[in-house]
Amino acid sequence: MKITFFKNEEHFYPRISYVWENAEKVSDENNRKKFHKYVLLATTLPLLIFSIVFSRQMLSDYWFVIAALIFLLPLHELCHALFCLLSHRKVDRICFFPYTKTFSWIGAYVAPSFGIWNKTRAVLFYAFPLILLTALPTVLAFFFPELKTPLVFISLLNLSSSSIDITDIIGLLKLPSDMLNFINFSLTIKNKNEPLIIHQIFVTLELDKIYH
């Protein structure tokens, strides 16, 4: 597993494209892009309100706030990587602050190795940081009242960092139940009595060499 900073997909070789037989692509990409801005607002607003209401305590615990802001993003991505490990799927790399020529909300992402997930596992891949860093701290806050404020802050901070994950989850839930997910795309099989064939095309820096 590689960890990179300020690099986008175009920096990695070989570049990979896919074509398939006996399947068709299913996607909710257009609606997902439109819906993301509303998810972003809904996930950011609770953190903003909490920070205003508990501003005095946040200022007194400034060391904790700074540590949370620094370490939450790596922990969030490690949660994605942990789910891959639990699913017996390797992680090719974790990319932090991928460089793009246009503005992007993506601060980091995990790139699993090529493989197939059903709908449930695909949803869990995106939901795992929400389970461990938002739902779990919220539950713990009820059992440890003295730590309620920092736990809720972690919960809301991770929620505000999960707008893309939540948008992806909503998009996946709208797809057919029998779809197969490959992270970069999802397919449904046309004829279940015939095999699904996927071709990977690898393009290297040497433009005259393309591997299939």
CSV table of C-alpha atoms in Angstrom, one decimal:
chain,number,residue,atom,x,y,z
A,1,MET,CA,0.0,0.0,0.0
A,2,LYS,CA,1.3,3.4,-1.0
A,3,ILE,CA,0.5,6.7,0.7
A,4,THR,CA,0.9,9.8,-1.6
A,5,PHE,CA,0.4,13.5,-1.2
A,6,PHE,CA,-0.6,16.1,-3.8
A,7,LYS,CA,-0.9,13.5,-6.6
A,8,ASN,CA,-3.9,12.7,-8.7
A,9,GLU,CA,-4.7,9.6,-10.9
A,10,GLU,CA,-2.9,11.2,-13.8
A,11,HIS,CA,0.4,10.8,-11.9
A,12,PHE,CA,0.1,7.0,-11.7
A,13,TYR,CA,1.1,4.5,-14.4
A,14,PRO,CA,0.0,2.2,-15.8
A,15,ARG,CA,-3.3,3.9,-16.3
A,16,ILE,CA,-6.2,1.5,-16.4
A,17,SER,CA,-9.4,1.5,-18.5
A,18,TYR,CA,-12.1,-1.2,-18.5
A,19,VAL,CA,-14.4,-2.7,-21.0
A,20,TRP,CA,-16.9,-5.5,-20.4
A,21,GLU,CA,-19.1,-8.1,-22.0
A,22,ASN,CA,-22.5,-9.4,-20.9
A,23,ALA,CA,-23.1,-6.4,-18.6
A,24,GLU,CA,-24.3,-2.8,-18.7
A,25,LYS,CA,-23.2,0.2,-16.6
A,26,VAL,CA,-25.5,1.6,-14.0
A,27,SER,CA,-25.0,5.0,-12.6
A,28,ASP,CA,-26.7,7.9,-10.8
A,29,GLU,CA,-23.8,10.2,-11.5
A,30,ASN,CA,-25.8,13.2,-12.8
A,31,ASN,CA,-28.2,13.3,-9.8
A,32,ARG,CA,-25.2,12.6,-7.4
A,33,LYS,CA,-23.4,15.7,-8.5
A,34,LYS,CA,-26.6,17.8,-8.1
A,35,PHE,CA,-27.4,16.3,-4.7
A,36,HIS,CA,-23.9,16.7,-3.2
A,37,LYS,CA,-24.2,20.4,-2.5
A,38,TYR,CA,-27.3,19.8,-0.3
A,39,VAL,CA,-25.5,16.9,1.5
A,40,LEU,CA,-22.5,19.2,2.1
A,41,LEU,CA,-24.7,21.9,3.6
A,42,ALA,CA,-26.5,19.3,5.8
A,43,THR,CA,-23.3,17.8,7.1
A,44,THR,CA,-21.4,21.1,7.7
A,45,LEU,CA,-24.2,23.1,9.4
A,46,PRO,CA,-24.3,20.9,12.6
A,47,LEU,CA,-20.6,21.4,13.1
A,48,LEU,CA,-20.9,25.1,12.6
A,49,ILE,CA,-23.7,25.4,15.1
A,50,PHE,CA,-22.0,23.2,17.7
A,51,SER,CA,-18.7,25.3,17.4
A,52,ILE,CA,-20.6,28.5,18.0
A,53,VAL,CA,-22.6,27.2,20.9
A,54,PHE,CA,-19.6,25.6,22.6
A,55,SER,CA,-17.1,28.2,21.4
A,56,ARG,CA,-15.8,28.9,24.9
A,57,GLN,CA,-15.1,25.2,25.6
A,58,MET,CA,-13.5,24.8,22.2
A,59,LEU,CA,-11.2,27.7,22.9
A,60,SER,CA,-10.2,26.3,26.3
A,61,ASP,CA,-9.5,22.9,24.7
A,62,TYR,CA,-7.8,24.4,21.6
A,63,TRP,CA,-5.0,21.7,21.7
A,64,PHE,CA,-7.7,19.0,21.3
A,65,VAL,CA,-9.4,20.9,18.5
A,66,ILE,CA,-6.0,21.4,16.6
A,67,ALA,CA,-5.2,17.7,17.1
A,68,ALA,CA,-8.6,16.6,15.8
A,69,LEU,CA,-8.3,18.9,12.7
A,70,ILE,CA,-4.9,17.4,11.9
A,71,PHE,CA,-5.6,13.7,12.6
A,72,LEU,CA,-9.2,13.2,11.6
A,73,LEU,CA,-8.6,13.0,7.9
A,74,PRO,CA,-5.9,10.3,8.1
A,75,LEU,CA,-8.1,8.4,10.6
A,76,HIS,CA,-11.1,8.7,8.2
A,77,GLU,CA,-9.2,7.2,5.3
A,78,LEU,CA,-7.7,4.5,7.5
A,79,CYS,CA,-11.3,3.5,8.3
A,80,HIS,CA,-11.9,2.9,4.6
A,81,ALA,CA,-8.6,1.0,4.4
A,82,LEU,CA,-9.6,-1.1,7.4
A,83,PHE,CA,-12.9,-2.1,5.7
A,84,CYS,CA,-10.8,-3.3,2.7
A,85,LEU,CA,-8.6,-5.3,5.1
A,86,LEU,CA,-11.7,-6.9,6.7
A,87,SER,CA,-13.1,-7.7,3.3
A,88,HIS,CA,-9.8,-9.4,2.2
A,89,ARG,CA,-9.2,-6.8,-0.4
A,90,LYS,CA,-5.9,-5.0,-0.8
A,91,VAL,CA,-5.4,-1.3,-0.9
A,92,ASP,CA,-3.3,0.1,-3.7
A,93,ARG,CA,-2.8,3.5,-2.2
A,94,ILE,CA,-4.2,6.3,0.0
A,95,CYS,CA,-4.0,9.7,-1.7
A,96,PHE,CA,-4.0,12.8,0.4
A,97,PHE,CA,-4.8,16.2,-1.1
A,98,PRO,CA,-4.9,15.0,-4.7
A,99,TYR,CA,-3.9,17.7,-7.1
A,100,THR,CA,-6.5,18.7,-9.7
A,101,LYS,CA,-6.6,21.5,-12.2
A,102,THR,CA,-10.1,22.5,-11.1
A,103,PHE,CA,-11.4,22.9,-7.6
A,104,SER,CA,-12.4,19.6,-5.9
A,105,TRP,CA,-14.0,18.8,-2.5
A,106,ILE,CA,-11.9,15.6,-2.3
A,107,GLY,CA,-9.3,16.0,0.4
A,108,ALA,CA,-8.2,12.3,0.3
A,109,TYR,CA,-9.3,9.0,-1.0
A,110,VAL,CA,-8.5,5.3,-0.7
A,111,ALA,CA,-7.9,3.3,-3.9
A,112,PRO,CA,-8.7,-0.4,-3.4
A,113,SER,CA,-7.2,-3.0,-5.7
A,114,PHE,CA,-9.4,-4.3,-8.5
A,115,GLY,CA,-12.2,-6.5,-7.2
A,116,ILE,CA,-15.9,-7.0,-7.0
A,117,TRP,CA,-18.2,-6.0,-4.2
A,118,ASN,CA,-21.9,-6.5,-3.9
A,119,LYS,CA,-24.2,-3.6,-3.1
A,120,THR,CA,-24.0,-4.1,0.7
A,121,ARG,CA,-20.2,-4.2,0.8
A,122,ALA,CA,-19.9,-1.2,-1.5
A,123,VAL,CA,-22.2,0.8,0.8
A,124,LEU,CA,-20.2,-0.3,3.9
A,125,PHE,CA,-16.9,0.7,2.3
A,126,TYR,CA,-18.2,4.3,2.2
A,127,ALA,CA,-20.1,4.1,5.5
A,128,PHE,CA,-17.3,2.6,7.6
A,129,PRO,CA,-15.8,6.0,8.7
A,130,LEU,CA,-19.3,7.2,9.6
A,131,ILE,CA,-19.8,4.1,11.8
A,132,LEU,CA,-16.4,4.3,13.6
A,133,LEU,CA,-15.9,8.1,13.8
A,134,THR,CA,-19.4,9.5,13.9
A,135,ALA,CA,-21.9,6.9,15.2
A,136,LEU,CA,-19.5,5.3,17.7
A,137,PRO,CA,-18.4,8.6,19.4
A,138,THR,CA,-22.0,9.7,19.6
A,139,VAL,CA,-22.9,6.5,21.5
A,140,LEU,CA,-19.9,6.8,23.7
A,141,ALA,CA,-20.9,10.4,24.6
A,142,PHE,CA,-23.9,9.0,26.4
A,143,PHE,CA,-21.8,6.6,28.5
A,144,PHE,CA,-19.0,9.1,29.3
A,145,PRO,CA,-20.7,12.5,30.0
A,146,GLU,CA,-17.4,14.1,31.1
A,147,LEU,CA,-16.1,13.5,27.5
A,148,LYS,CA,-19.4,14.5,25.8
A,149,THR,CA,-18.2,17.7,24.2
A,150,PRO,CA,-15.0,16.3,22.6
A,151,LEU,CA,-16.7,13.1,21.5
A,152,VAL,CA,-19.6,15.1,19.8
A,153,PHE,CA,-17.0,17.4,18.2
A,154,ILE,CA,-15.2,14.4,16.7
A,155,SER,CA,-18.5,13.0,15.5
A,156,LEU,CA,-19.6,16.2,13.8
A,157,LEU,CA,-16.2,16.9,12.4
A,158,ASN,CA,-16.1,13.5,10.7
A,159,LEU,CA,-19.7,14.0,9.5
A,160,SER,CA,-18.7,17.3,7.9
A,161,SER,CA,-15.8,15.4,6.2
A,162,SER,CA,-18.1,12.7,4.9
A,163,SER,CA,-20.3,14.6,2.4
A,164,ILE,CA,-18.9,12.7,-0.6
A,165,ASP,CA,-19.2,9.4,1.2
A,166,ILE,CA,-22.8,10.1,2.1
A,167,THR,CA,-23.6,11.2,-1.5
A,168,ASP,CA,-22.0,8.0,-2.8
A,169,ILE,CA,-24.0,5.9,-0.4
A,170,ILE,CA,-27.3,7.5,-1.5
A,171,GLY,CA,-26.3,7.0,-5.1
A,172,LEU,CA,-25.5,3.3,-4.5
A,173,LEU,CA,-28.8,2.7,-2.7
A,174,LYS,CA,-30.7,3.9,-5.7
A,175,LEU,CA,-29.0,1.3,-7.9
A,176,PRO,CA,-30.4,-2.2,-8.5
A,177,SER,CA,-29.9,-4.7,-5.7
A,178,ASP,CA,-28.1,-7.2,-7.9
A,179,MET,CA,-25.5,-4.7,-9.1
A,180,LEU,CA,-21.8,-5.4,-8.9
A,181,ASN,CA,-19.5,-2.6,-7.7
A,182,PHE,CA,-15.9,-2.0,-8.8
A,183,ILE,CA,-15.5,1.3,-7.0
A,184,ASN,CA,-15.0,3.3,-10.2
A,185,PHE,CA,-18.1,1.9,-11.8
A,186,SER,CA,-21.1,-0.4,-11.2
A,187,LEU,CA,-22.5,-3.1,-13.5
A,188,THR,CA,-25.5,-5.3,-13.8
A,189,ILE,CA,-25.3,-8.6,-15.7
A,190,LYS,CA,-27.5,-8.9,-18.8
A,191,ASN,CA,-27.7,-12.7,-19.0
A,192,LYS,CA,-27.1,-14.4,-15.6
A,193,ASN,CA,-26.6,-17.7,-17.5
A,194,GLU,CA,-23.5,-16.3,-19.2
A,195,PRO,CA,-20.2,-15.2,-17.6
A,196,LEU,CA,-19.4,-11.6,-17.0
A,197,ILE,CA,-16.1,-10.7,-18.7
A,198,ILE,CA,-14.1,-7.6,-17.9
A,199,HIS,CA,-11.1,-6.5,-19.8
A,200,GLN,CA,-8.4,-4.3,-18.2
A,201,ILE,CA,-6.4,-2.1,-20.5
A,202,PHE,CA,-3.1,-0.8,-19.0
A,203,VAL,CA,-1.5,2.2,-20.7
A,204,THR,CA,2.2,2.9,-19.7
A,205,LEU,CA,4.4,5.9,-20.2
A,206,GLU,CA,5.7,4.2,-23.4
A,207,LEU,CA,2.8,5.1,-25.6
A,208,ASP,CA,3.5,2.2,-28.0
A,209,LYS,CA,3.0,-0.3,-25.2
A,210,ILE,CA,-0.5,-1.1,-24.2
A,211,TYR,CA,-1.1,-4.3,-22.1
A,212,HIS,CA,-4.4,-6.1,-22.0
